[in-house]
Coordinates of C-alpha atoms in Angstrom, one line a residue:
M23 CA -1.7 14.8 24.9
R24 CA 0.6 11.9 25.7
A25 CA -2.3 9.8 27.0
A26 CA -4.2 10.4 23.8
A27 CA -1.2 9.3 21.7
R28 CA -0.8 6.2 23.8
R29 CA -4.5 5.3 23.3
L30 CA -4.1 5.9 19.6
R31 CA -1.0 3.7 19.5
R32 CA -2.8 0.9 21.3
K33 CA -6.0 1.3 19.2
L34 CA -4.0 1.0 15.9
G35 CA -1.5 -1.6 16.8
R36 CA 1.3 -2.7 14.6
R37 CA -0.9 -3.7 11.6
G38 CA -3.0 -0.6 12.0
H39 CA 0.0 1.7 11.8
A40 CA 1.1 0.0 8.6
L41 CA -2.4 0.4 7.1
A42 CA -2.7 4.0 8.1
L43 CA 0.7 4.9 6.5
L44 CA -0.1 2.9 3.4
G45 CA -3.5 4.5 3.1
V46 CA -2.3 8.1 3.4
G47 CA 0.5 7.4 0.9
K48 CA -1.8 6.0 -1.7
C49 CA -4.2 8.9 -1.3
C50 CA -1.3 11.3 -1.8
Y51 CA 0.0 9.4 -4.8
G52 CA -3.4 9.5 -6.5
A53 CA -3.9 13.2 -5.6
G54 CA -0.6 14.0 -7.3
Y55 CA -1.9 12.7 -10.6
I56 CA -5.3 14.4 -10.1
L57 CA -3.9 17.8 -9.2
T58 CA -1.2 17.9 -11.9
P59 CA -2.5 19.8 -15.0
Q60 CA -0.8 17.4 -17.5
P61 CA 0.3 14.3 -15.7
E62 CA 2.9 12.0 -17.3
T63 CA 1.1 8.9 -18.8
R64 CA 4.0 7.2 -20.7
G65 CA 3.9 3.5 -20.0
L66 CA 0.3 3.6 -18.8
E67 CA -1.4 3.4 -22.2
L68 CA -2.9 0.0 -21.3
L69 CA -4.8 1.8 -18.6
T70 CA -5.5 5.1 -20.3
D71 CA -7.0 3.3 -23.3
H72 CA -9.8 2.3 -20.9
G73 CA -10.1 5.5 -18.8
S74 CA -8.5 8.8 -18.1
I75 CA -5.4 9.1 -16.0
R76 CA -7.4 11.0 -13.4
W77 CA -9.9 8.1 -13.2
W78 CA -7.0 5.7 -12.6
A79 CA -5.6 8.1 -10.0
M80 CA -9.0 8.0 -8.2
V81 CA -8.4 4.2 -7.9
W82 CA -5.3 5.1 -5.8
V83 CA -7.3 7.5 -3.7
V84 CA -10.3 5.2 -3.1
C85 CA -8.1 2.2 -2.3
G86 CA -6.0 4.5 0.0
A87 CA -9.2 5.6 1.8
V88 CA -10.3 1.9 2.3
T89 CA -6.8 1.0 3.4
F90 CA -6.7 3.9 5.9
G91 CA -10.2 3.1 7.2
S92 CA -9.2 -0.5 7.7
A93 CA -6.4 0.6 10.1
W94 CA -9.1 1.1 12.8
L95 CA -10.5 -2.4 12.5
R96 CA -9.7 -5.5 14.5
I97 CA -7.2 -8.1 13.2
G98 CA -9.0 -10.3 10.7
R99 CA -11.4 -7.6 9.6
D100 CA -8.5 -5.5 8.4
R101 CA -7.7 -7.9 5.5
F102 CA -9.7 -5.7 3.1
G103 CA -7.3 -2.9 3.8
F104 CA -4.4 -5.0 2.7
I105 CA -6.3 -6.2 -0.3
S106 CA -7.2 -2.7 -1.4
A107 CA -3.7 -1.6 -0.8
L108 CA -2.5 -4.2 -3.3
I109 CA -4.9 -3.2 -6.1
P110 CA -3.3 0.1 -7.4
P111 CA 0.3 -1.0 -7.5
F112 CA -0.5 -4.4 -8.9
V113 CA -2.6 -2.8 -11.7
W114 CA -0.2 0.0 -12.5
G115 CA 2.8 -2.3 -12.2
F116 CA 1.3 -4.7 -14.7
A117 CA 0.6 -1.8 -17.1
F118 CA 4.3 -0.8 -16.9
L119 CA 5.4 -4.4 -17.4
W120 CA 3.1 -4.6 -20.4
A121 CA 4.5 -1.4 -21.9
A122 CA 8.0 -2.7 -21.4
G123 CA 7.2 -6.1 -23.0
A124 CA 5.7 -4.4 -26.0
G125 CA 8.8 -2.2 -26.4
D126 CA 6.9 1.0 -26.0
F127 CA 8.4 2.0 -22.7
P128 CA 11.6 0.1 -21.7
R129 CA 11.8 1.9 -18.4
G130 CA 8.5 0.2 -17.5
L131 CA 10.4 -2.9 -16.4
A132 CA 12.3 -0.9 -13.7
I133 CA 9.1 0.7 -12.6
F134 CA 7.4 -2.7 -12.5
G135 CA 10.2 -4.0 -10.3
W136 CA 9.8 -0.9 -8.0
Y137 CA 6.1 -1.5 -7.6
A138 CA 6.6 -5.3 -7.1
T139 CA 9.1 -4.8 -4.3
S140 CA 8.5 -1.4 -2.7
H141 CA 4.7 -1.7 -2.9
V142 CA 3.4 -5.2 -3.3
G143 CA 6.2 -6.8 -1.4
I144 CA 6.0 -4.4 1.6
I145 CA 2.2 -4.8 1.7
L146 CA 2.4 -8.6 1.7
W147 CA 5.0 -8.4 4.4
A148 CA 2.9 -6.0 6.6
A149 CA -0.1 -8.3 6.1
S150 CA 1.9 -11.2 7.6
V151 CA 3.1 -9.3 10.6
P152 CA 1.4 -10.6 13.8
E153 CA -0.1 -7.9 16.0
Y154 CA 1.8 -9.1 19.0
E155 CA 4.9 -11.2 19.2
V156 CA 5.9 -13.1 22.3
P157 CA 9.5 -12.2 23.2
H158 CA 12.0 -15.0 23.2
T159 CA 12.8 -16.0 26.8
V160 CA 16.4 -16.8 27.8
R161 CA 16.7 -19.9 29.9
R162 CA 19.3 -19.7 32.5
E163 CA 21.3 -22.8 33.3
A164 CA 21.2 -23.8 36.9
P165 CA 24.6 -23.5 38.6

């Protein structure tokens, strides 16, 4: 069991772990909207004017699946996972910003800030993390 966990850890690497976690989280977030009988849509009117909330929730699920699947790819080929991870929070964050700017949903500004930092910011940071970092070496002075 431990050997399998070590192989999995080596296979995923640092960026893969981030993509796997982000992907599962996005799938769960979208599923929450899909499975809720009457999901809250205040602030998302910009989106729901062009499709149902369940359709927009499926965007989270599909992008989450692409993000999770990209966790298993080599560095460089995993970029589509990071791009797909950015799409739902960027789109929904913009919709909340739009609703706040229009005065329809003042809380949308706070939700936009949350998406911008806790989602988009973290994804951009994770995309910039190198897979392996060379540790700093300490040089000893000769006596």
